[in-house]
Structure formats: structure tokens, C-alpha cells
Amino acid sequence: MNGFRPVKIGMTVAIFGLLVSLVSLALPGFEQSAVYAAEPAADAAPSFLYEPAPKLTAADYPTVAGVNSRVVVWVFAQLHLWFAAFVLAVPIFVFIIEVIGMRTRDKRYDDMAYEFIKVSITAYSLTAILGGGLVFSLILFYPHLFTYLSTIFSESMFYYALLFFAESAVLYIYYYGWHWLQGGFKKWVHLTLGLVLNAVGTTLMLLANAWLTFMMSPAGVDAAGVFSGDEWAAVHNFLWNPINLHRFVANIAYGGSIVGAYAAFKFLTAGTRQERAHYDWMGYNANFIAICALLPLPFAGYYLAAEIYAYSQQMGITLMGGIFAWLFIIQAVLIGTLFLSANYYLWCGMGRSDGAKRYTKYIKYIAIVLVGAFLVWFTPHTLVLTNEELKALGGPHHKILGPLGIMPAKNTAVNVMIIFTALSFMFYRRSNKVAVVSWEKAGNAIQVALFSAGLLNIIFLGVYHGYFTNTVYKVAASIPQVLTTLVIIVASITLDSFIYRGAQEVGPLRWGRIPERAQYALFLLAVAFTWLMGLMGYIRSGIRQHWHVVDIMRDASSEAFTPTLGYAANVVSVAAIIFMALVIFIFWIAQVSSAKTLPAGYWKE
Amino acid sequence: MRQFLTVVAFTLLTIGFFAAYSNYGIPQIEPAPPPKDEKLDLGSMTMDQFVALGERVFSGKGTCTLCHNALGRAPALENITEVASKRLEDPRYEGAAETVEAYLIESLVEPSVFVVTGFGKKGTNDKESPMPDVSGGGIGLSEAEIAAITAYLQDKSGGEITVEIPSGIENKADEETEEGEPREAINDPEALMVKFTCNACHMIDGKGGDAGPNLSRIGAMRDRTYLRRALLDPNADVAKGFEPDTMPPDLGEQMYAAELETLLNFLAGLK
Ligand code: HEM
């Protein structure tokens, strides 16, 4: 029973955390359900059942001496989100790896999937505790906001709690049943459990996202905040789906990066050659997952931003052109870090194959292009706030860099970055293979032509629409650009699979033969991801400015002001350090649970 | 252990780098604090002061410069007096305004009545304006502030200022919405009854007026839901023998959320 003890402790704590949150949900929710019950057929119009959003003053916010209430809620929310993202993502790819294992009948996959889920199980209890902490601190410091939200979302909060129970139950059966539900029909049962687990987990996330997006783009309430009684309208608000999509994808990438860090850590501390090989392989797979999810993220991000803009021009400008414009420079640095470290890891990994020499000479060019594209992305567009700043800069755009700062240039850069990452991957996959088909040369020529034509097309589209059309058409390039990128990726993978049909291996892949610094690339990936998530959490809430619920419920607390980037960065950094410490604790627990001490002479014989 | 410490150091270093970059690598811009409502003393204001007020609101609370700036996100307003007269003659114009002043005010509170070509919301074919109603929720300008902005716009674009400094409306508006000086919340129910003059109309234990029902045993007769509604929407159900529209309809807006609860607890306890 590996890992039984810590898991059991975890379970107890999880249940405790859950109770805390349930009780706290029930308290303010109770009064509301009483309203339903007491007046089912009141002849008064239904709107009387609900009150407008309260108008608060600073006196309505309880304070605890010496405690900054916003920071407490902020840190709890962020920590909860990090863990939640992790524990939701891991079952997704555990499921996929389990399927791969079933199809290839390669037990290594099954073992790896099991190890992944084991890592996530302690994290699961921490998620619950932190969620309880979040609810508790919200009720403590923002009681009226919490009451207002729980009036509107009473049902979904109830289902959230139910689903949480379901999730725990399924997760524990899935985990503890792993070795029992093996082979034939039983394996199918296990796989089905995995599917259910994912369905429940994703639904949980969707519900929580609804509460969050309601505060950004309220729906189902009138201008004074009186709830219409239609909870689905409030859930299905304008920004719900854009955030669902971006989060879903980002969470997978994030989960992959954390598991990658786990593997890297185990690799560095491994005692034997086999262990190193195993964790190298695990790290590779985790990184693979992270990159696959990373590639579509920029598009999901721009879609989200476009939807925010469509919802409210005011909010859109606040997001991209106002006080937060500098934030996107930091975001670019972080995303650049993600792409570069993922690529760097791939390049290092080519050392596992003896055939990689053939490709190493190209790597430096990929690196140059990536850095170049990164710099374009990084170039600020408009950083104007006030008229004084406008005057100081001499215009909204930087004289020399201005042209690189506009959206089409950035879209072009992102697409180029993605294509070159795909290229890195292609080299990696090829590094250990020798093609045997007669038309290999022609095939390669087609590949070169494909990439060149695609890149030219992307650059042409960007330049043409960016600099030779008027404002309205400037972004028209983005869709054909994305399509080109997708075509290149799909076509080149397909073509390569034909070129390398029946290919010979150069030699066995030497898992474990990878420099230690490559493992640090994995850590960098995980840390940058964590920090990026925290930063984006700040902007997501920051664009609400001094509103709890945009235009409906005003934040009247003394902490209603929007903090500066530096302040936010410090909060995020502290939270990230707490998170990393907890993650290390989890890794450690996973390690201890498989350690055995033989206390000589302790037990009577 | 050495590996462990290296990893920890590496992590801290990375986070430190990100934090340092965000603090020192980029300029720290102090976002504007949440808007505060100034107490306006319109009575003693000269037109110059009124225009200056308009300018303040324009670049402050009104957030107009977020969109109306040199970046072309919204039409420039430098020549708005002239432009507005053209708008009124535009065959597409279907609004009710007949003067520049009326057009400006209409643009502010009903932006979608006339949408400047090319500036409409995406996909609405210039039928819907992305500009919010500036008297509504998000920005919430008062009538006087809108008048002040209108005066400012007319002045800035070299037009004649036709707006008059409103008299009286501001203070009334202030009392209604309690948005002037925030007052301290009251947590004593008896004091609340005095503040909101309940006793003038209601009798409790033999004291008070008789324009409204006697509340001495109200907690025994009515449940909390009913009481809440009685306070927030008095005409929802009118007590037998009394006239509707007598009890003030906007208590919900005048009271803080916490005060409402205090009062409800008190009333529910009168048995
Ligand atoms: C490779 C590119 C990108 C990566 C790796 C990335 C990553 C992330 C991550 C990890 C989160 C946190 C998700 C969560 O809270 O669960 C996030 C949130 C967010 N991202 Fe991105 N993102 C990318 C591109 C973009 C772009 C281009 C934009 C907009 C211009 C954007 C806007 C946002 C916003 C507004 C949020 C907050 C929404 C939320 O709380 O979920 N992202 N991003």
C-alpha cells in the first residue's frame, strides 16, 4: 500500500476543508432558500424576491487589525487556483497516457500514469483546504459581496459542493483501484472511471468560472443588480466561454509543467541509472504535454482579449491600452521564457539519440529566430495613459519601434514562434530515425518548401495587412495566419509520418543521457508558468477596477484602488513562493510514502 | 540535499528576477484611485468654474480620455460644436436633438441614437455605440456633471456656451443617492428609526405618529421576508386601511446594507 498513510491524512484534511466550505456556503445561502419556501405563490412580481446589489461603504467591510484583507483573499484565491489547475489537469493527461498504455501494451505508460496521479492526490487535499480558506476569508472580509453572489449562485454553489464530493469519491476509487482494476474488462472499468473523473472535474471548473466571469460581465441581473431568478443566464454570461477555453488549455499546459518539474527533481536526486532513465522519460512526456497545450494558448488568449473588448470597449481598453499595457510586456517576457525553455529542453534531449548530430547544426538558427520573434512580441505598442505622457513621448507610438508594436506584427511573431517550436519538435522526432523510403530527398524538399511557403505567407499577410491597409482591416490577417500555421503543423507531421514509415532506428534511445541543466529548463518552465498565472490573475481581476461586480456592485473598501504592477508582482511572488514550498512538500510526501525503514530490533520477533 | 538546495535557490532566483523586473524593469504607473464624488456648490459657481469642473470630470471621473484621445479609438472632440451641427443635418440622424447642446447631451446618455460612421460596435453596422451611457452604472455622472462636460466641450471647440448652470438639482440628487459625503453607518436600531423618521408615521409602544400601521407587535404578525419587502418596496403589499405611496420608496437606497439588516432584526423582534 504505497502512499497510504499520507493519502489518508490528506483525505481527512480534505473532508475537513470541504466541511468548512459547505458550512460557510450554507450559512448565507439559507436565508435565500427560505425566501423561496415561504412565498411560493406570492402575488408580488418575482423581482421582489431579490434585492438590488447593496451599496456599501467602507464601514461594511470588517477589518482585522494588521491584516490586509484584500491580500489575504488574493493569496488564498491564487493558491487555490494553482492547485485546482494542477489537480484538474493531471487526470486529463493521466487518462490519455492510460489510453496510450492500453493501446501499446507498454506497461511503462501505465506506471507513469499512476505516478502522476499519485503526485496529484496530496495536492487534491491542499486544493480543498485552500478552497475552504478562500471561502472563509471571503465571508470574513467581504461578507456582502459573498452574500450577494451566493444569492444569485445558490444552486450552482450547491452543485459545486456535490460535485466536489463526487470528484473525491471517483478520484479515490480511481487511485486506490489502479492495481486492482487491471487487465481486460477491469481495465476498461478503470478507464471509464478516469473519464468520469475528468467530466466531473471539468464541470467543477466551469461552475467556478461562472462566478468569476459574472463579476466581470454580469448577466441575469438588471442595472441595479436585482437578480432575475434565471441562474443559467448568470452562469452563461458573456465572458464565461472565452475564459473556460483559455483556462482549460492553460491548465493542461500548467499541469504538464508541474509534473515536469517533479520528474526533473526526481531525475536530479535519482540514485540509479534505471531511475534516471525513468524520470528522464517522464520529464520528456510531461514537457511534451506542456508544449502541446502551449501552442494553442496564444490564440485562446487573443480570443479572450477580443471578447473582452467586444463586451465592453472600456474594459478592453483598460486591458490592452490603459494602465495594464505594461503588464503585457511582462507577460511577453514570461511567455518567451516558456517557449525558450521548452525548446531548450528539446534540444538538450536530442542527446539521447546518437543520430541527432545530423540536426544540431540547425538549432542555432531556430534559437535566433525564436529570440527575434520574441523581441517583436515584446515590443510595446501603446503605453499611453495621460495626455502628459502622450506629450512626453511625442506621440502614441515609439518612433523606431512603433511599427513593430502593432498587433499584426505580434501575430506574425507568435505564429513564427509556434512554427519554429514545431520545427524543433520535428527535428527531435527525426533525430533517432533513418528514413528508408526511396523518395526521402523529395519528401524533405517538400517539407522545406512547405515551411518556407507558409512562413512567407504569414509574413506577407502580416506586413500587407499591418502596414498597407487602414485600421479596420489590420487584424484581418490573424485568421489566415493561424490557418497557415495549423496547415504547416498538420501537413508536416503527416508528411513526416510517411517519410519515416518503416524507418530504421539509429540506435536505442538512451533515456537518462541528458545534461542536468536540461532539468533546470523544466524547473524554469514550471516557475514561469506559475508566476504567469498569478500575474494574469491580477489583470483579470484588475480590469474590474473599483467594482466587485462591474457596474453593479461597487467596491467601497479602503482596498478598492488598483494596485501598481510592482505591488501586484510582489504579492504574486510571495504567493508563488508559498505555492512552491507546498509543492516541494507534496513531492517530499510522495517520496517518503515509498520509503521504508527497517528498524532492527524494534518489533518483537 | 545539495541538489535540493540548488533547486530551491534556482526557484527563488527565478521568482526574484520576475519580481525585480516588474518593479524596476518597467515604469511603475500609479493607477487612478477610484473616483470620488465631489460636493458641488453650484449656486456660487461662475461659468469659468463650471467649465473647469467639466474638464475635471472629462479627464477624471468621466473616463472620457480613455477613448477620446489621440489614438483614434473614438472621434476627436476638438471641433465638436461644428461637428455636432453637421450631425444634426446628417440624413442618418434620427434623434430628437435640435441644438448642439441637446446633441451633446444625447451623445452622452444615449450614445447609440447616432453612431459616428466606422466607430460602431463590431458587427452592428454602426447601429450600436461602444460608448457607455455615462449617466449609468459604470461611470454614473450626475445631471450637473453632464451639463458641466457639455459646457466644457462647447468651450473647448470654440462654440458658444449655451448650457446653464443648473440650480438645485445637484443637492437633491445627492440626498437621494447618498453619494456625497459618506456618512458613518448606524448600528443602533432606535437611532436608525430616528434618522429615517419612522416614528413620524409609525407608533411603537404608544409613541409615534399614526400615518402608518402600528409596529409594536409587527414581528409577531409578519415574517422577515415580508418586512424586508415592506421596507424596500412599500407598495408591493399595502397594509389594510392605509394608502399606498405614503411610506418613502427609496429606503433601500438610503440605508447601508448592514443598517437594513439591523432594522429588520429589530422589527422582527417586536413581538
Ligand atoms: C502562449 C501564450 C499564453 C500563455 C502561455 C498564457 C497563459 C495563461 C495562464 C496560465 C493563465 C491563467 C489561467 C488560470 O487562471 O487558470 C492565463 C490567464 C489569462 N490570460 Fe493568458 N496566456 C497566453 C496568451 C494570452 C494572451 C495573448 C492574452 C491576451 C492578450 C491572454 C490573456 C489572459 C487573461 C486576461 C487571463 C486571465 C483569465 C483567467 O483568469 O483565466 N493570454 N494565461
PDB file of N, CA and C and ligand atoms in Angstrom, chain A residues 78 81-82 85 205 209 212 216 242-244 246-248 250-251 253-254 293-306 308 319-320 328 331 334-335 338-339 377 407 414 418 529-530 532-541 543, ligand 1:
ATOM      1  N   GLN A  78      -5.437  32.728  -5.261  1.00  0.00           N
ATOM      2  CA  GLN A  78      -4.402  32.344  -6.209  1.00  0.00           C
ATOM      3  C   GLN A  78      -3.856  30.961  -5.890  1.00  0.00           C
ATOM      4  N   LEU A  81      -6.316  28.430  -6.901  1.00  0.00           N
ATOM      5  CA  LEU A  81      -6.373  28.309  -8.359  1.00  0.00           C
ATOM      6  C   LEU A  81      -5.198  27.488  -8.885  1.00  0.00           C
ATOM      7  N   TRP A  82      -4.035  27.724  -8.351  1.00  0.00           N
ATOM      8  CA  TRP A  82      -2.862  26.967  -8.799  1.00  0.00           C
ATOM      9  C   TRP A  82      -3.065  25.470  -8.559  1.00  0.00           C
ATOM     10  N   ALA A  85      -5.888  24.095 -10.742  1.00  0.00           N
ATOM     11  CA  ALA A  85      -5.460  23.910 -12.131  1.00  0.00           C
ATOM     12  C   ALA A  85      -4.661  22.612 -12.244  1.00  0.00           C
ATOM     13  N   MET A 205     -14.821  23.130 -12.655  1.00  0.00           N
ATOM     14  CA  MET A 205     -14.124  24.335 -13.071  1.00  0.00           C
ATOM     15  C   MET A 205     -15.080  25.294 -13.773  1.00  0.00           C
ATOM     16  N   ASN A 209     -15.769  29.110 -12.779  1.00  0.00           N
ATOM     17  CA  ASN A 209     -15.509  30.160 -13.767  1.00  0.00           C
ATOM     18  C   ASN A 209     -16.718  31.073 -13.928  1.00  0.00           C
ATOM     19  N   LEU A 212     -16.744  33.751 -11.342  1.00  0.00           N
ATOM     20  CA  LEU A 212     -15.691  34.711 -11.642  1.00  0.00           C
ATOM     21  C   LEU A 212     -16.092  35.630 -12.789  1.00  0.00           C
ATOM     22  N   MET A 216     -17.152  39.958 -13.883  1.00  0.00           N
ATOM     23  CA  MET A 216     -16.586  40.783 -14.949  1.00  0.00           C
ATOM     24  C   MET A 216     -17.654  41.234 -15.928  1.00  0.00           C
ATOM     25  N   PRO A 242     -15.160  32.257 -23.232  1.00  0.00           N
ATOM     26  CA  PRO A 242     -13.766  32.611 -23.528  1.00  0.00           C
ATOM     27  C   PRO A 242     -12.819  32.254 -22.384  1.00  0.00           C
ATOM     28  N   ILE A 243     -13.242  32.461 -21.148  1.00  0.00           N
ATOM     29  CA  ILE A 243     -12.344  32.126 -20.039  1.00  0.00           C
ATOM     30  C   ILE A 243     -12.280  30.621 -19.847  1.00  0.00           C
ATOM     31  N   ASN A 244     -13.418  29.951 -20.026  1.00  0.00           N
ATOM     32  CA  ASN A 244     -13.392  28.488 -19.929  1.00  0.00           C
ATOM     33  C   ASN A 244     -12.333  27.912 -20.860  1.00  0.00           C
ATOM     34  N   HIS A 246      -9.699  29.387 -22.408  1.00  0.00           N
ATOM     35  CA  HIS A 246      -8.312  29.759 -22.117  1.00  0.00           C
ATOM     36  C   HIS A 246      -7.806  29.016 -20.880  1.00  0.00           C
ATOM     37  N   ARG A 247      -8.643  28.908 -19.881  1.00  0.00           N
ATOM     38  CA  ARG A 247      -8.229  28.233 -18.660  1.00  0.00           C
ATOM     39  C   ARG A 247      -8.022  26.753 -18.874  1.00  0.00           C
ATOM     40  N   PHE A 248      -8.959  26.152 -19.601  1.00  0.00           N
ATOM     41  CA  PHE A 248      -8.870  24.713 -19.810  1.00  0.00           C
ATOM     42  C   PHE A 248      -7.521  24.377 -20.445  1.00  0.00           C
ATOM     43  N   ALA A 250      -4.826  26.334 -20.673  1.00  0.00           N
ATOM     44  CA  ALA A 250      -3.700  26.766 -19.848  1.00  0.00           C
ATOM     45  C   ALA A 250      -3.475  25.785 -18.699  1.00  0.00           C
ATOM     46  N   ASN A 251      -4.555  25.250 -18.135  1.00  0.00           N
ATOM     47  CA  ASN A 251      -4.401  24.326 -17.023  1.00  0.00           C
ATOM     48  C   ASN A 251      -3.657  23.067 -17.440  1.00  0.00           C
ATOM     49  N   ALA A 253      -1.444  22.799 -19.857  1.00  0.00           N
ATOM     50  CA  ALA A 253      -0.032  23.154 -20.004  1.00  0.00           C
ATOM     51  C   ALA A 253       0.612  23.291 -18.627  1.00  0.00           C
ATOM     52  N   TYR A 254      -0.134  23.887 -17.726  1.00  0.00           N
ATOM     53  CA  TYR A 254       0.399  24.121 -16.393  1.00  0.00           C
ATOM     54  C   TYR A 254       0.636  22.804 -15.665  1.00  0.00           C
ATOM     55  N   ALA A 293      -0.054  21.865 -25.234  1.00  0.00           N
ATOM     56  CA  ALA A 293      -1.091  22.780 -24.761  1.00  0.00           C
ATOM     57  C   ALA A 293      -0.629  24.227 -24.903  1.00  0.00           C
ATOM     58  N   LEU A 294       0.670  24.440 -24.914  1.00  0.00           N
ATOM     59  CA  LEU A 294       1.195  25.804 -25.012  1.00  0.00           C
ATOM     60  C   LEU A 294       0.935  26.388 -26.401  1.00  0.00           C
ATOM     61  N   LEU A 295       1.053  25.538 -27.424  1.00  0.00           N
ATOM     62  CA  LEU A 295       0.955  26.058 -28.786  1.00  0.00           C
ATOM     63  C   LEU A 295      -0.377  26.781 -29.062  1.00  0.00           C
ATOM     64  N   PRO A 296      -1.521  26.218 -28.684  1.00  0.00           N
ATOM     65  CA  PRO A 296      -2.761  26.956 -28.997  1.00  0.00           C
ATOM     66  C   PRO A 296      -3.068  28.108 -28.037  1.00  0.00           C
ATOM     67  N   LEU A 297      -2.310  28.238 -26.949  1.00  0.00           N
ATOM     68  CA  LEU A 297      -2.659  29.238 -25.932  1.00  0.00           C
ATOM     69  C   LEU A 297      -2.687  30.689 -26.414  1.00  0.00           C
ATOM     70  N   PRO A 298      -1.702  31.100 -27.203  1.00  0.00           N
ATOM     71  CA  PRO A 298      -1.765  32.494 -27.637  1.00  0.00           C
ATOM     72  C   PRO A 298      -3.067  32.808 -28.361  1.00  0.00           C
ATOM     73  N   PHE A 299      -3.555  31.837 -29.128  1.00  0.00           N
ATOM     74  CA  PHE A 299      -4.796  32.096 -29.862  1.00  0.00           C
ATOM     75  C   PHE A 299      -5.969  32.190 -28.899  1.00  0.00           C
ATOM     76  N   ALA A 300      -6.008  31.269 -27.961  1.00  0.00           N
ATOM     77  CA  ALA A 300      -7.077  31.325 -26.960  1.00  0.00           C
ATOM     78  C   ALA A 300      -7.003  32.655 -26.214  1.00  0.00           C
ATOM     79  N   GLY A 301      -5.789  33.125 -25.976  1.00  0.00           N
ATOM     80  CA  GLY A 301      -5.606  34.387 -25.266  1.00  0.00           C
ATOM     81  C   GLY A 301      -6.126  35.576 -26.066  1.00  0.00           C
ATOM     82  N   TYR A 302      -5.782  35.607 -27.340  1.00  0.00           N
ATOM     83  CA  TYR A 302      -6.259  36.722 -28.149  1.00  0.00           C
ATOM     84  C   TYR A 302      -7.768  36.669 -28.314  1.00  0.00           C
ATOM     85  N   TYR A 303      -8.282  35.478 -28.399  1.00  0.00           N
ATOM     86  CA  TYR A 303      -9.738  35.338 -28.485  1.00  0.00           C
ATOM     87  C   TYR A 303     -10.377  35.914 -27.220  1.00  0.00           C
ATOM     88  N   LEU A 304      -9.810  35.562 -26.076  1.00  0.00           N
ATOM     89  CA  LEU A 304     -10.331  36.096 -24.814  1.00  0.00           C
ATOM     90  C   LEU A 304     -10.275  37.621 -24.804  1.00  0.00           C
ATOM     91  N   ALA A 305      -9.128  38.152 -25.222  1.00  0.00           N
ATOM     92  CA  ALA A 305      -8.996  39.608 -25.217  1.00  0.00           C
ATOM     93  C   ALA A 305     -10.000  40.245 -26.170  1.00  0.00           C
ATOM     94  N   ALA A 306     -10.185  39.621 -27.337  1.00  0.00           N
ATOM     95  CA  ALA A 306     -11.137  40.171 -28.305  1.00  0.00           C
ATOM     96  C   ALA A 306     -12.547  40.161 -27.721  1.00  0.00           C
ATOM     97  N   ILE A 308     -13.335  40.304 -24.539  1.00  0.00           N
ATOM     98  CA  ILE A 308     -13.427  41.341 -23.505  1.00  0.00           C
ATOM     99  C   ILE A 308     -13.692  42.685 -24.170  1.00  0.00           C
ATOM    100  N   LEU A 319      -7.776  46.913 -20.464  1.00  0.00           N
ATOM    101  CA  LEU A 319      -6.945  45.703 -20.526  1.00  0.00           C
ATOM    102  C   LEU A 319      -5.700  45.907 -21.366  1.00  0.00           C
ATOM    103  N   MET A 320      -5.902  46.350 -22.593  1.00  0.00           N
ATOM    104  CA  MET A 320      -4.784  46.318 -23.535  1.00  0.00           C
ATOM    105  C   MET A 320      -4.101  47.666 -23.715  1.00  0.00           C
ATOM    106  N   PHE A 328       1.548  43.540 -20.224  1.00  0.00           N
ATOM    107  CA  PHE A 328       1.716  42.615 -21.338  1.00  0.00           C
ATOM    108  C   PHE A 328       3.172  42.495 -21.770  1.00  0.00           C
ATOM    109  N   GLN A 331       4.193  39.880 -19.459  1.00  0.00           N
ATOM    110  CA  GLN A 331       3.623  38.639 -19.961  1.00  0.00           C
ATOM    111  C   GLN A 331       4.469  38.099 -21.116  1.00  0.00           C
ATOM    112  N   LEU A 334       7.537  36.452 -19.918  1.00  0.00           N
ATOM    113  CA  LEU A 334       7.269  35.140 -19.330  1.00  0.00           C
ATOM    114  C   LEU A 334       6.960  34.104 -20.401  1.00  0.00           C
ATOM    115  N   ILE A 335       6.144  34.505 -21.374  1.00  0.00           N
ATOM    116  CA  ILE A 335       5.793  33.539 -22.413  1.00  0.00           C
ATOM    117  C   ILE A 335       7.017  33.217 -23.252  1.00  0.00           C
ATOM    118  N   LEU A 338       8.821  30.713 -21.444  1.00  0.00           N
ATOM    119  CA  LEU A 338       8.206  29.385 -21.593  1.00  0.00           C
ATOM    120  C   LEU A 338       8.644  28.734 -22.901  1.00  0.00           C
ATOM    121  N   PHE A 339       8.508  29.491 -23.987  1.00  0.00           N
ATOM    122  CA  PHE A 339       8.843  28.905 -25.284  1.00  0.00           C
ATOM    123  C   PHE A 339      10.316  28.541 -25.350  1.00  0.00           C
ATOM    124  N   TRP A 377       7.473  40.474 -30.277  1.00  0.00           N
ATOM    125  CA  TRP A 377       6.290  40.342 -29.444  1.00  0.00           C
ATOM    126  C   TRP A 377       6.379  41.259 -28.229  1.00  0.00           C
ATOM    127  N   MET A 407      -0.409  45.112 -33.566  1.00  0.00           N
ATOM    128  CA  MET A 407      -0.946  43.755 -33.473  1.00  0.00           C
ATOM    129  C   MET A 407      -0.521  42.811 -34.605  1.00  0.00           C
ATOM    130  N   VAL A 414       4.130  35.620 -33.120  1.00  0.00           N
ATOM    131  CA  VAL A 414       3.635  34.453 -32.385  1.00  0.00           C
ATOM    132  C   VAL A 414       3.567  33.242 -33.295  1.00  0.00           C
ATOM    133  N   ILE A 418       5.599  29.703 -32.955  1.00  0.00           N
ATOM    134  CA  ILE A 418       4.941  28.404 -32.867  1.00  0.00           C
ATOM    135  C   ILE A 418       5.477  27.463 -33.944  1.00  0.00           C
ATOM    136  N   PHE A 529       5.543  29.450 -15.505  1.00  0.00           N
ATOM    137  CA  PHE A 529       4.115  29.212 -15.662  1.00  0.00           C
ATOM    138  C   PHE A 529       3.345  29.660 -14.427  1.00  0.00           C
ATOM    139  N   THR A 530       3.842  29.251 -13.280  1.00  0.00           N
ATOM    140  CA  THR A 530       3.179  29.606 -12.032  1.00  0.00           C
ATOM    141  C   THR A 530       3.069  31.114 -11.910  1.00  0.00           C
ATOM    142  N   LEU A 532       3.319  33.371 -14.193  1.00  0.00           N
ATOM    143  CA  LEU A 532       2.472  33.940 -15.244  1.00  0.00           C
ATOM    144  C   LEU A 532       0.998  33.848 -14.862  1.00  0.00           C
ATOM    145  N   MET A 533       0.620  32.691 -14.336  1.00  0.00           N
ATOM    146  CA  MET A 533      -0.769  32.524 -13.928  1.00  0.00           C
ATOM    147  C   MET A 533      -1.156  33.542 -12.877  1.00  0.00           C
ATOM    148  N   GLY A 534      -0.244  33.749 -11.933  1.00  0.00           N
ATOM    149  CA  GLY A 534      -0.522  34.724 -10.886  1.00  0.00           C
ATOM    150  C   GLY A 534      -0.682  36.121 -11.472  1.00  0.00           C
ATOM    151  N   LEU A 535       0.199  36.450 -12.374  1.00  0.00           N
ATOM    152  CA  LEU A 535       0.156  37.771 -12.998  1.00  0.00           C
ATOM    153  C   LEU A 535      -1.154  37.965 -13.743  1.00  0.00           C
ATOM    154  N   MET A 536      -1.552  36.952 -14.493  1.00  0.00           N
ATOM    155  CA  MET A 536      -2.776  37.092 -15.277  1.00  0.00           C
ATOM    156  C   MET A 536      -3.996  37.113 -14.358  1.00  0.00           C
ATOM    157  N   GLY A 537      -3.884  36.469 -13.222  1.00  0.00           N
ATOM    158  CA  GLY A 537      -4.963  36.560 -12.248  1.00  0.00           C
ATOM    159  C   GLY A 537      -5.148  38.000 -11.795  1.00  0.00           C
ATOM    160  N   TYR A 538      -4.033  38.685 -11.633  1.00  0.00           N
ATOM    161  CA  TYR A 538      -4.089  40.103 -11.238  1.00  0.00           C
ATOM    162  C   TYR A 538      -4.796  40.931 -12.295  1.00  0.00           C
ATOM    163  N   ILE A 539      -4.459  40.709 -13.552  1.00  0.00           N
ATOM    164  CA  ILE A 539      -5.090  41.559 -14.579  1.00  0.00           C
ATOM    165  C   ILE A 539      -6.556  41.202 -14.742  1.00  0.00           C
ATOM    166  N   ARG A 540      -6.870  39.910 -14.635  1.00  0.00           N
ATOM    167  CA  ARG A 540      -8.267  39.501 -14.788  1.00  0.00           C
ATOM    168  C   ARG A 540      -9.123  40.220 -13.762  1.00  0.00           C
ATOM    169  N   SER A 541      -8.668  40.255 -12.536  1.00  0.00           N
ATOM    170  CA  SER A 541      -9.456  40.945 -11.525  1.00  0.00           C
ATOM    171  C   SER A 541      -9.240  42.450 -11.599  1.00  0.00           C
ATOM    172  N   ILE A 543      -8.964  44.430 -14.152  1.00  0.00           N
ATOM    173  CA  ILE A 543      -9.752  45.204 -15.109  1.00  0.00           C
ATOM    174  C   ILE A 543     -11.158  45.484 -14.591  1.00  0.00           C
TER     175      ILE A 543
HETATM  176  C1  HEM C   1       1.417  31.469 -25.054  1.00  0.00           C
HETATM  177  C2  HEM C   1       0.580  32.379 -24.702  1.00  0.00           C
HETATM  178  C3  HEM C   1      -0.179  32.402 -23.398  1.00  0.00           C
HETATM  179  C4  HEM C   1       0.019  31.655 -22.264  1.00  0.00           C
HETATM  180  C5  HEM C   1       1.070  30.610 -22.012  1.00  0.00           C
HETATM  181  C6  HEM C   1      -0.979  32.063 -21.326  1.00  0.00           C
HETATM  182  C7  HEM C   1      -1.110  31.519 -20.066  1.00  0.00           C
HETATM  183  C8  HEM C   1      -2.077  31.873 -19.176  1.00  0.00           C
HETATM  184  C9  HEM C   1      -2.314  31.245 -17.913  1.00  0.00           C
HETATM  185  C10 HEM C   1      -1.501  30.089 -17.360  1.00  0.00           C
HETATM  186  C11 HEM C   1      -3.376  31.852 -17.334  1.00  0.00           C
HETATM  187  C12 HEM C   1      -4.005  31.504 -16.003  1.00  0.00           C
HETATM  188  C13 HEM C   1      -5.193  30.624 -16.237  1.00  0.00           C
HETATM  189  C14 HEM C   1      -5.950  30.368 -14.971  1.00  0.00           C
HETATM  190  O1  HEM C   1      -6.101  31.298 -14.170  1.00  0.00           O
HETATM  191  O2  HEM C   1      -6.400  29.233 -14.778  1.00  0.00           O
HETATM  192  C15 HEM C   1      -3.799  32.881 -18.198  1.00  0.00           C
HETATM  193  C16 HEM C   1      -4.842  33.727 -17.959  1.00  0.00           C
HETATM  194  C17 HEM C   1      -5.153  34.821 -18.740  1.00  0.00           C
HETATM  195  N1  HEM C   1      -4.605  35.125 -19.975  1.00  0.00           N
HETATM  196 FE1  HEM C   1      -3.222  34.050 -20.960  1.00  0.00          FE
HETATM  197  N2  HEM C   1      -1.741  33.051 -21.874  1.00  0.00           N
HETATM  198  C18 HEM C   1      -1.272  33.286 -23.142  1.00  0.00           C
HETATM  199  C19 HEM C   1      -1.728  34.218 -24.028  1.00  0.00           C
HETATM  200  C20 HEM C   1      -2.613  35.220 -23.674  1.00  0.00           C
HETATM  201  C21 HEM C   1      -2.912  36.342 -24.494  1.00  0.00           C
HETATM  202  C22 HEM C   1      -2.319  36.590 -25.874  1.00  0.00           C
HETATM  203  C23 HEM C   1      -3.818  37.099 -23.789  1.00  0.00           C
HETATM  204  C24 HEM C   1      -4.497  38.398 -24.143  1.00  0.00           C
HETATM  205  C25 HEM C   1      -3.985  39.323 -24.853  1.00  0.00           C
HETATM  206  C26 HEM C   1      -4.069  36.449 -22.547  1.00  0.00           C
HETATM  207  C27 HEM C   1      -4.929  36.931 -21.584  1.00  0.00           C
HETATM  208  C28 HEM C   1      -5.187  36.302 -20.395  1.00  0.00           C
HETATM  209  C29 HEM C   1      -6.120  36.776 -19.390  1.00  0.00           C
HETATM  210  C30 HEM C   1      -6.966  38.043 -19.464  1.00  0.00           C
HETATM  211  C31 HEM C   1      -6.110  35.830 -18.360  1.00  0.00           C
HETATM  212  C32 HEM C   1      -6.932  35.864 -17.083  1.00  0.00           C
HETATM  213  C33 HEM C   1      -8.148  34.994 -17.258  1.00  0.00           C
HETATM  214  C34 HEM C   1      -8.308  33.933 -16.189  1.00  0.00           C
HETATM  215  O3  HEM C   1      -8.309  34.243 -15.010  1.00  0.00           O
HETATM  216  O4  HEM C   1      -8.447  32.753 -16.525  1.00  0.00           O
HETATM  217  N3  HEM C   1      -3.322  35.300 -22.505  1.00  0.00           N
HETATM  218  N4  HEM C   1      -2.998  32.882 -19.328  1.00  0.00           N
END
